[in-house]
Amino acid sequence: MAGDRKRHYWITGAGSGIGRALAASLSAEGHRVYVSGRNPDKLEALVQSLGGDVIPVACDVANDQEMAGVLAAHNVEHLDTVILCAGICEYIDMPALDIDTIRRVTETNFHGVVNSCIAALPLLKRQGGASPGERPHIIGVGSMSSYLGFPRAEAYGSSKAAMAYFLDALRIDLVGQVDVTVVYPGFVSTPMTDRNDFPMPFLISAEEAAGIIIRKARRRPNTIVFPLRLHWLLRVLSWFPGLWYSVISPRLSRSAGAGS
Ligand SMILES: NC(=O)c1ccc[n+]([C@@H]2O[C@H](COP(=O)([O-])OP(=O)(O)OC[C@H]3O[C@@H](n4cnc5c(N)ncnc54)[C@H](OP(=O)(O)O)[C@@H]3O)[C@@H](O)[C@H]2O)c1
């Protein structure tokens, strides 16, 4: 992602979707890629299919204790870039607002990002003094769902808002040492979105998403957003909350009486 030097990447959630497409592109470029997910067999199959310098690091990002020692346990001694893709999406169907769903999604999408940063930071910071374009880099995959409240997204959207805030604050506290980028994808065709039963405007492939992330991350931006059409549509709607919350979003809600 920066220059031609071989870099060492750690990608969480690399077993499928955007993470897998990133792992495929980066290993094809000749980088070392540590790939994480919960299922060791899935990771082993990924390693076999990609070839190259791809190393499995099976772990559950939501498990604090496992994550604290995960890189040492896999003999990872050097890291340049961490890409935080591990995530789950579960929708809330009223009236079933339950703490278990919120906790499950938050533990993966928010605490999982925190755990991964805690695990990676000692290795990333070891390279202090690297020139700006070569600095270590944390890239977190958030979601445009955190721009506005969306129906059924009480768990997913709030977990993504929390992780984006965490990474925005971390960026300030790591300035000059580690660059931090938050990615806000729109809809990407992956096993996660294959389950969706609603229209997904401007849907793109995981390979397209990975290509955009890799290309844009070279400049170390604070944020990467795509597709721009959906980004601007939602941004403009966020400037008119009355229109979104009183007129448009109730028509999207499945709750009894909504939109009437
Ligand atoms: N697809 C979209 O439209 C879209 C849009 C915005 C943001 N995103 C975000 O992009 C990221 C990648 O999503 P995707 O669409 O590529 O979905 P995906 O294909 O379901 O990939 C998610 C990956 O995360 C791994 N994972 C889940 N829980 C984990 C845990 N506790 N520990 C370790 N790994 C875990 C899964 O592997 P295992 O099950 O093997 O652990 C899976 O390979 C997610 O953070 C998602 O929220 C996606």
mmCIF file of C-alpha atoms and ligand atoms in Angstrom:
data_model
loop_
_atom_site.group_PDB
_atom_site.id
_atom_site.type_symbol
_atom_site.label_atom_id
_atom_site.label_comp_id
_atom_site.label_asym_id
_atom_site.label_seq_id
_atom_site.Cartn_x
_atom_site.Cartn_y
_atom_site.Cartn_z
ATOM 1 C CA MET A 1 0.000 0.000 0.000
ATOM 2 C CA ALA A 2 2.965 2.319 0.484
ATOM 3 C CA GLY A 3 5.843 2.184 -1.979
ATOM 4 C CA ASP A 4 7.207 -1.103 -3.301
ATOM 5 C CA ARG A 5 8.673 -2.455 -0.066
ATOM 6 C CA LYS A 6 7.251 -5.715 1.208
ATOM 7 C CA ARG A 7 4.969 -4.845 4.095
ATOM 8 C CA HIS A 8 3.503 -7.080 6.786
ATOM 9 C CA TYR A 9 -0.310 -6.863 7.038
ATOM 10 C CA TRP A 10 -2.676 -8.342 9.605
ATOM 11 C CA ILE A 11 -6.248 -8.610 8.331
ATOM 12 C CA THR A 12 -9.010 -9.623 10.748
ATOM 13 C CA GLY A 13 -12.163 -11.075 9.182
ATOM 14 C CA ALA A 14 -10.073 -12.275 6.231
ATOM 15 C CA GLY A 15 -11.981 -15.535 5.700
ATOM 16 C CA SER A 16 -14.617 -14.009 3.424
ATOM 17 C CA GLY A 17 -15.964 -10.858 1.804
ATOM 18 C CA ILE A 18 -13.966 -7.623 1.899
ATOM 19 C CA GLY A 19 -11.228 -9.051 4.146
ATOM 20 C CA ARG A 20 -10.654 -11.999 1.846
ATOM 21 C CA ALA A 21 -10.513 -9.758 -1.237
ATOM 22 C CA LEU A 22 -7.978 -7.513 0.532
ATOM 23 C CA ALA A 23 -5.860 -10.538 1.481
ATOM 24 C CA ALA A 24 -5.933 -11.793 -2.130
ATOM 25 C CA SER A 25 -4.847 -8.425 -3.581
ATOM 26 C CA LEU A 26 -2.150 -7.733 -1.009
ATOM 27 C CA SER A 27 -0.620 -11.210 -1.220
ATOM 28 C CA ALA A 28 -0.651 -10.933 -5.030
ATOM 29 C CA GLU A 29 1.330 -7.693 -4.630
ATOM 30 C CA GLY A 30 3.965 -9.695 -2.737
ATOM 31 C CA HIS A 31 3.242 -8.570 0.818
ATOM 32 C CA ARG A 32 3.155 -10.839 3.864
ATOM 33 C CA VAL A 33 -0.444 -11.185 5.062
ATOM 34 C CA TYR A 34 -1.510 -12.600 8.430
ATOM 35 C CA VAL A 35 -5.155 -13.644 8.063
ATOM 36 C CA SER A 36 -7.565 -13.951 10.992
ATOM 37 C CA GLY A 37 -11.017 -15.377 11.546
ATOM 38 C CA ARG A 38 -12.578 -17.764 14.026
ATOM 39 C CA ASN A 39 -12.566 -20.848 11.815
ATOM 40 C CA PRO A 40 -9.091 -22.423 11.381
ATOM 41 C CA ASP A 41 -10.249 -24.715 8.541
ATOM 42 C CA LYS A 42 -11.589 -21.748 6.570
ATOM 43 C CA LEU A 43 -8.279 -19.917 7.084
ATOM 44 C CA GLU A 44 -6.256 -22.971 6.019
ATOM 45 C CA ALA A 45 -8.331 -23.220 2.825
ATOM 46 C CA LEU A 46 -7.705 -19.510 2.215
ATOM 47 C CA VAL A 47 -3.957 -19.943 2.675
ATOM 48 C CA GLN A 48 -3.956 -22.855 0.200
ATOM 49 C CA SER A 49 -5.989 -20.972 -2.396
ATOM 50 C CA LEU A 50 -4.009 -17.725 -2.209
ATOM 51 C CA GLY A 51 -0.487 -19.161 -2.063
ATOM 52 C CA GLY A 52 2.133 -16.485 -1.483
ATOM 53 C CA ASP A 53 3.250 -15.371 1.969
ATOM 54 C CA VAL A 54 -0.089 -15.809 3.759
ATOM 55 C CA ILE A 55 -0.109 -17.002 7.374
ATOM 56 C CA PRO A 56 -3.198 -18.044 9.377
ATOM 57 C CA VAL A 57 -3.789 -16.488 12.808
ATOM 58 C CA ALA A 58 -7.038 -18.046 14.024
ATOM 59 C CA CYS A 59 -8.703 -16.016 16.780
ATOM 60 C CA ASP A 60 -11.969 -14.616 18.062
ATOM 61 C CA VAL A 61 -11.560 -10.827 18.171
ATOM 62 C CA ALA A 62 -14.258 -10.618 20.850
ATOM 63 C CA ASN A 63 -12.222 -12.763 23.270
ATOM 64 C CA ASP A 64 -10.159 -10.306 25.348
ATOM 65 C CA GLN A 65 -7.830 -12.897 26.864
ATOM 66 C CA GLU A 66 -7.128 -14.740 23.626
ATOM 67 C CA MET A 67 -6.497 -11.459 21.789
ATOM 68 C CA ALA A 68 -4.041 -10.172 24.398
ATOM 69 C CA GLY A 69 -1.540 -12.884 23.453
ATOM 70 C CA VAL A 70 -2.630 -13.773 19.925
ATOM 71 C CA LEU A 71 0.271 -12.281 17.967
ATOM 72 C CA ALA A 72 2.965 -13.685 20.275
ATOM 73 C CA ALA A 73 1.248 -17.088 20.167
ATOM 74 C CA HIS A 74 1.593 -17.041 16.363
ATOM 75 C CA ASN A 75 5.176 -15.734 16.426
ATOM 76 C CA VAL A 76 4.262 -12.453 14.737
ATOM 77 C CA GLU A 77 7.242 -10.183 15.341
ATOM 78 C CA HIS A 78 6.714 -7.380 12.843
ATOM 79 C CA LEU A 79 3.616 -5.539 11.602
ATOM 80 C CA ASP A 80 3.231 -2.529 9.307
ATOM 81 C CA THR A 81 -0.526 -2.369 8.750
ATOM 82 C CA VAL A 82 -3.581 -3.767 10.492
ATOM 83 C CA ILE A 83 -6.889 -3.943 8.604
ATOM 84 C CA LEU A 84 -9.842 -4.478 10.931
ATOM 85 C CA CYS A 85 -12.544 -6.217 8.893
ATOM 86 C CA ALA A 86 -13.939 -8.721 11.397
ATOM 87 C CA GLY A 87 -17.591 -7.919 11.895
ATOM 88 C CA ILE A 88 -21.088 -9.317 12.189
ATOM 89 C CA CYS A 89 -24.473 -7.833 11.374
ATOM 90 C CA GLU A 90 -27.651 -8.774 13.231
ATOM 91 C CA TYR A 91 -30.834 -6.790 12.799
ATOM 92 C CA ILE A 92 -33.309 -5.995 15.556
ATOM 93 C CA ASP A 93 -36.939 -6.873 14.828
ATOM 94 C CA MET A 94 -39.251 -5.056 17.217
ATOM 95 C CA PRO A 95 -40.591 -5.744 19.741
ATOM 96 C CA ALA A 96 -37.612 -8.097 20.330
ATOM 97 C CA LEU A 97 -35.078 -5.562 21.564
ATOM 98 C CA ASP A 98 -32.750 -7.851 23.500
ATOM 99 C CA ILE A 99 -29.457 -7.163 25.225
ATOM 100 C CA ASP A 100 -27.891 -10.414 23.962
ATOM 101 C CA THR A 101 -28.016 -9.287 20.325
ATOM 102 C CA ILE A 102 -26.680 -5.831 21.151
ATOM 103 C CA ARG A 103 -23.890 -7.365 23.260
ATOM 104 C CA ARG A 104 -22.919 -9.948 20.607
ATOM 105 C CA VAL A 105 -22.668 -7.361 17.837
ATOM 106 C CA THR A 106 -20.908 -4.802 20.030
ATOM 107 C CA GLU A 107 -18.399 -7.348 21.340
ATOM 108 C CA THR A 108 -17.333 -8.217 17.801
ATOM 109 C CA ASN A 109 -17.610 -4.892 15.977
ATOM 110 C CA PHE A 110 -16.453 -2.552 18.762
ATOM 111 C CA HIS A 111 -14.588 -4.534 21.444
ATOM 112 C CA GLY A 112 -13.091 -6.677 18.674
ATOM 113 C CA VAL A 113 -11.552 -3.564 17.127
ATOM 114 C CA VAL A 114 -10.296 -2.410 20.526
ATOM 115 C CA ASN A 115 -8.817 -5.871 21.255
ATOM 116 C CA SER A 116 -7.110 -5.970 17.855
ATOM 117 C CA CYS A 117 -5.584 -2.505 18.362
ATOM 118 C CA ILE A 118 -4.349 -3.439 21.849
ATOM 119 C CA ALA A 119 -2.741 -6.577 20.382
ATOM 120 C CA ALA A 120 -1.137 -4.787 17.422
ATOM 121 C CA LEU A 121 0.001 -1.472 18.893
ATOM 122 C CA PRO A 122 3.195 -2.688 20.612
ATOM 123 C CA LEU A 123 4.410 -4.105 17.276
ATOM 124 C CA LEU A 124 3.260 -1.091 15.253
ATOM 125 C CA LYS A 125 4.849 1.417 17.626
ATOM 126 C CA ARG A 126 8.138 -0.472 17.607
ATOM 127 C CA GLN A 127 8.798 1.187 14.260
ATOM 128 C CA GLY A 128 8.630 4.742 15.570
ATOM 129 C CA GLY A 129 10.620 7.131 13.395
ATOM 130 C CA ALA A 130 9.412 5.674 10.110
ATOM 131 C CA SER A 131 8.944 8.442 7.526
ATOM 132 C CA PRO A 132 5.332 9.660 6.988
ATOM 133 C CA GLY A 133 4.552 7.492 3.928
ATOM 134 C CA GLU A 134 6.048 4.447 5.649
ATOM 135 C CA ARG A 135 4.447 4.922 9.056
ATOM 136 C CA PRO A 136 2.541 2.005 10.579
ATOM 137 C CA HIS A 137 -1.154 2.100 9.733
ATOM 138 C CA ILE A 138 -4.427 1.006 11.351
ATOM 139 C CA ILE A 139 -7.369 0.755 8.955
ATOM 140 C CA GLY A 140 -10.781 0.079 10.503
ATOM 141 C CA VAL A 141 -13.762 -0.905 8.366
ATOM 142 C CA GLY A 142 -16.751 1.018 9.693
ATOM 143 C CA SER A 143 -20.042 1.605 7.911
ATOM 144 C CA MET A 144 -22.164 4.413 6.485
ATOM 145 C CA SER A 145 -24.903 3.093 8.776
ATOM 146 C CA SER A 146 -23.278 5.221 11.503
ATOM 147 C CA TYR A 147 -24.051 8.460 9.596
ATOM 148 C CA LEU A 148 -27.746 8.338 10.600
ATOM 149 C CA GLY A 149 -30.126 6.161 12.611
ATOM 150 C CA PHE A 150 -31.409 3.328 10.404
ATOM 151 C CA PRO A 151 -34.359 1.033 11.112
ATOM 152 C CA ARG A 152 -33.388 -2.372 12.634
ATOM 153 C CA ALA A 153 -29.763 -1.202 12.997
ATOM 154 C CA GLU A 154 -29.805 -0.484 16.750
ATOM 155 C CA ALA A 155 -27.059 -3.095 17.272
ATOM 156 C CA TYR A 156 -25.035 -2.862 14.063
ATOM 157 C CA GLY A 157 -25.136 0.913 13.513
ATOM 158 C CA SER A 158 -24.304 1.796 17.102
ATOM 159 C CA SER A 159 -21.392 -0.694 17.181
ATOM 160 C CA LYS A 160 -19.983 0.905 14.022
ATOM 161 C CA ALA A 161 -20.463 4.431 15.404
ATOM 162 C CA ALA A 162 -18.579 3.394 18.556
ATOM 163 C CA MET A 163 -15.679 1.849 16.628
ATOM 164 C CA ALA A 164 -15.383 4.907 14.377
ATOM 165 C CA TYR A 165 -15.279 7.211 17.402
ATOM 166 C CA PHE A 166 -12.687 4.981 19.086
ATOM 167 C CA LEU A 167 -10.447 5.097 16.012
ATOM 168 C CA ASP A 168 -10.952 8.865 15.545
ATOM 169 C CA ALA A 169 -9.786 9.447 19.129
ATOM 170 C CA LEU A 170 -6.909 6.968 18.749
ATOM 171 C CA ARG A 171 -5.741 8.869 15.642
ATOM 172 C CA ILE A 172 -5.205 11.969 17.764
ATOM 173 C CA ASP A 173 -3.330 10.132 20.501
ATOM 174 C CA LEU A 174 -1.078 8.305 18.032
ATOM 175 C CA VAL A 175 -0.310 11.291 15.806
ATOM 176 C CA GLY A 176 3.165 11.058 14.298
ATOM 177 C CA GLN A 177 3.498 7.392 15.342
ATOM 178 C CA VAL A 178 0.691 5.400 13.716
ATOM 179 C CA ASP A 179 -1.729 6.594 11.007
ATOM 180 C CA VAL A 180 -5.391 5.707 11.543
ATOM 181 C CA THR A 181 -7.974 5.479 8.759
ATOM 182 C CA VAL A 182 -11.683 4.687 9.082
ATOM 183 C CA VAL A 183 -13.348 3.184 5.999
ATOM 184 C CA TYR A 184 -17.059 3.854 5.400
ATOM 185 C CA PRO A 185 -18.278 1.432 2.722
ATOM 186 C CA GLY A 186 -21.782 1.513 1.311
ATOM 187 C CA PHE A 187 -23.214 -1.845 0.203
ATOM 188 C CA VAL A 188 -20.693 -4.506 -0.804
ATOM 189 C CA SER A 189 -21.709 -7.931 -2.077
ATOM 190 C CA THR A 190 -20.412 -10.426 0.542
ATOM 191 C CA PRO A 191 -21.805 -13.303 2.644
ATOM 192 C CA MET A 192 -22.893 -10.603 5.141
ATOM 193 C CA THR A 193 -25.105 -8.741 2.668
ATOM 194 C CA ASP A 194 -26.216 -11.854 0.726
ATOM 195 C CA ARG A 195 -28.723 -12.335 3.577
ATOM 196 C CA ASN A 196 -30.287 -8.879 3.164
ATOM 197 C CA ASP A 197 -33.861 -8.903 1.888
ATOM 198 C CA PHE A 198 -34.071 -5.185 1.035
ATOM 199 C CA PRO A 199 -32.773 -3.114 -1.900
ATOM 200 C CA MET A 200 -29.062 -2.234 -1.655
ATOM 201 C CA PRO A 201 -28.423 0.829 -3.840
ATOM 202 C CA PHE A 202 -25.027 1.177 -5.578
ATOM 203 C CA LEU A 203 -23.960 -2.369 -4.551
ATOM 204 C CA ILE A 204 -20.345 -3.145 -5.527
ATOM 205 C CA SER A 205 -18.242 -6.326 -5.409
ATOM 206 C CA ALA A 206 -15.803 -7.181 -2.605
ATOM 207 C CA GLU A 207 -12.956 -7.008 -5.153
ATOM 208 C CA GLU A 208 -13.958 -3.450 -6.143
ATOM 209 C CA ALA A 209 -14.158 -2.463 -2.469
ATOM 210 C CA ALA A 210 -10.721 -3.955 -1.742
ATOM 211 C CA GLY A 211 -9.222 -2.155 -4.750
ATOM 212 C CA ILE A 212 -10.582 1.205 -3.561
ATOM 213 C CA ILE A 213 -9.330 0.658 0.009
ATOM 214 C CA ILE A 214 -5.830 -0.360 -1.133
ATOM 215 C CA ARG A 215 -5.526 2.527 -3.599
ATOM 216 C CA LYS A 216 -6.846 5.241 -1.284
ATOM 217 C CA ALA A 217 -5.025 4.002 1.836
ATOM 218 C CA ARG A 218 -1.676 4.825 0.193
ATOM 219 C CA ARG A 219 -2.311 8.510 0.971
ATOM 220 C CA ARG A 220 -3.107 7.779 4.635
ATOM 221 C CA PRO A 221 -6.434 9.673 4.710
ATOM 222 C CA ASN A 222 -8.456 9.952 7.926
ATOM 223 C CA THR A 223 -11.431 8.439 6.109
ATOM 224 C CA ILE A 224 -12.135 6.426 2.975
ATOM 225 C CA VAL A 225 -15.729 6.553 1.694
ATOM 226 C CA PHE A 226 -17.332 4.712 -1.215
ATOM 227 C CA PRO A 227 -19.433 4.789 -3.259
ATOM 228 C CA LEU A 228 -19.489 8.580 -3.279
ATOM 229 C CA ARG A 229 -23.083 8.772 -4.541
ATOM 230 C CA LEU A 230 -24.408 6.957 -1.465
ATOM 231 C CA HIS A 231 -22.040 8.875 0.825
ATOM 232 C CA TRP A 232 -23.334 12.261 -0.378
ATOM 233 C CA LEU A 233 -26.969 11.143 -0.400
ATOM 234 C CA LEU A 234 -26.732 10.125 3.278
ATOM 235 C CA ARG A 235 -24.614 13.143 4.253
ATOM 236 C CA VAL A 236 -27.156 15.542 2.757
ATOM 237 C CA LEU A 237 -29.984 13.679 4.525
ATOM 238 C CA SER A 238 -28.068 14.016 7.817
ATOM 239 C CA TRP A 239 -28.213 17.804 7.380
ATOM 240 C CA PHE A 240 -32.040 17.551 7.326
ATOM 241 C CA PRO A 241 -32.818 15.288 10.293
ATOM 242 C CA GLY A 242 -36.495 16.295 10.285
ATOM 243 C CA LEU A 243 -36.874 14.991 6.735
ATOM 244 C CA TRP A 244 -35.016 11.744 7.512
ATOM 245 C CA TYR A 245 -36.583 10.881 10.885
ATOM 246 C CA SER A 246 -40.131 12.146 10.275
ATOM 247 C CA VAL A 247 -40.716 11.460 6.593
ATOM 248 C CA ILE A 248 -38.271 9.042 4.935
ATOM 249 C CA SER A 249 -37.039 6.545 7.562
ATOM 250 C CA PRO A 250 -40.518 5.685 8.971
ATOM 251 C CA ARG A 251 -41.388 4.403 5.495
ATOM 252 C CA LEU A 252 -38.412 2.028 5.694
ATOM 253 C CA SER A 253 -39.313 0.693 9.164
ATOM 254 C CA ARG A 254 -41.008 -2.678 9.545
ATOM 255 C CA SER A 255 -42.405 -1.890 13.005
ATOM 256 C CA ALA A 256 -46.167 -1.949 13.404
ATOM 257 C CA GLY A 257 -47.711 1.410 12.679
ATOM 258 C CA ALA A 258 -44.558 2.925 11.194
ATOM 259 C CA GLY A 259 -44.924 4.830 7.993
ATOM 260 C CA SER A 260 -48.673 5.142 8.493
HETATM 261 N N1 LIG B 1 -20.690 -5.877 3.035
HETATM 262 C C1 LIG B 1 -21.066 -4.629 3.248
HETATM 263 O O1 LIG B 1 -21.945 -4.088 2.546
HETATM 264 C C2 LIG B 1 -20.432 -3.821 4.327
HETATM 265 C C3 LIG B 1 -20.748 -2.458 4.400
HETATM 266 C C4 LIG B 1 -20.180 -1.694 5.394
HETATM 267 C C5 LIG B 1 -19.295 -2.275 6.280
HETATM 268 N N2 LIG B 1 -19.000 -3.593 6.200
HETATM 269 C C6 LIG B 1 -18.062 -4.139 7.175
HETATM 270 O O2 LIG B 1 -16.997 -4.746 6.481
HETATM 271 C C7 LIG B 1 -16.429 -5.767 7.296
HETATM 272 C C8 LIG B 1 -16.320 -7.043 6.462
HETATM 273 O O3 LIG B 1 -17.645 -7.487 6.198
HETATM 274 P P1 LIG B 1 -18.034 -8.381 4.941
HETATM 275 O O4 LIG B 1 -19.174 -7.736 4.301
HETATM 276 O O5 LIG B 1 -16.834 -8.736 4.173
HETATM 277 O O6 LIG B 1 -18.660 -9.648 5.709
HETATM 278 P P2 LIG B 1 -18.244 -11.168 5.848
HETATM 279 O O7 LIG B 1 -17.953 -11.777 4.534
HETATM 280 O O8 LIG B 1 -19.284 -11.775 6.721
HETATM 281 O O9 LIG B 1 -16.837 -11.071 6.635
HETATM 282 C C9 LIG B 1 -16.758 -10.863 8.001
HETATM 283 C C10 LIG B 1 -15.644 -11.750 8.526
HETATM 284 O O10 LIG B 1 -15.469 -11.474 9.914
HETATM 285 C C11 LIG B 1 -15.122 -12.687 10.550
HETATM 286 N N3 LIG B 1 -15.535 -12.601 11.934
HETATM 287 C C12 LIG B 1 -16.796 -12.420 12.435
HETATM 288 N N4 LIG B 1 -16.790 -12.425 13.760
HETATM 289 C C13 LIG B 1 -15.486 -12.601 14.148
HETATM 290 C C14 LIG B 1 -14.843 -12.711 15.392
HETATM 291 N N5 LIG B 1 -15.525 -12.633 16.550
HETATM 292 N N6 LIG B 1 -13.500 -12.894 15.407
HETATM 293 C C15 LIG B 1 -12.805 -13.000 14.251
HETATM 294 N N7 LIG B 1 -13.362 -12.907 13.031
HETATM 295 C C16 LIG B 1 -14.695 -12.724 12.982
HETATM 296 C C17 LIG B 1 -15.875 -13.779 9.796
HETATM 297 O O11 LIG B 1 -15.134 -14.985 9.789
HETATM 298 P P3 LIG B 1 -15.445 -16.216 10.790
HETATM 299 O O12 LIG B 1 -16.941 -16.378 10.817
HETATM 300 O O13 LIG B 1 -14.720 -17.369 10.187
HETATM 301 O O14 LIG B 1 -14.879 -15.812 12.116
HETATM 302 C C18 LIG B 1 -15.937 -13.228 8.376
HETATM 303 O O15 LIG B 1 -14.955 -13.813 7.548
HETATM 304 C C19 LIG B 1 -17.355 -5.911 8.507
HETATM 305 O O16 LIG B 1 -16.805 -5.213 9.604
HETATM 306 C C20 LIG B 1 -18.629 -5.231 8.055
HETATM 307 O O17 LIG B 1 -19.370 -4.729 9.143
HETATM 308 C C21 LIG B 1 -19.540 -4.378 5.256
#
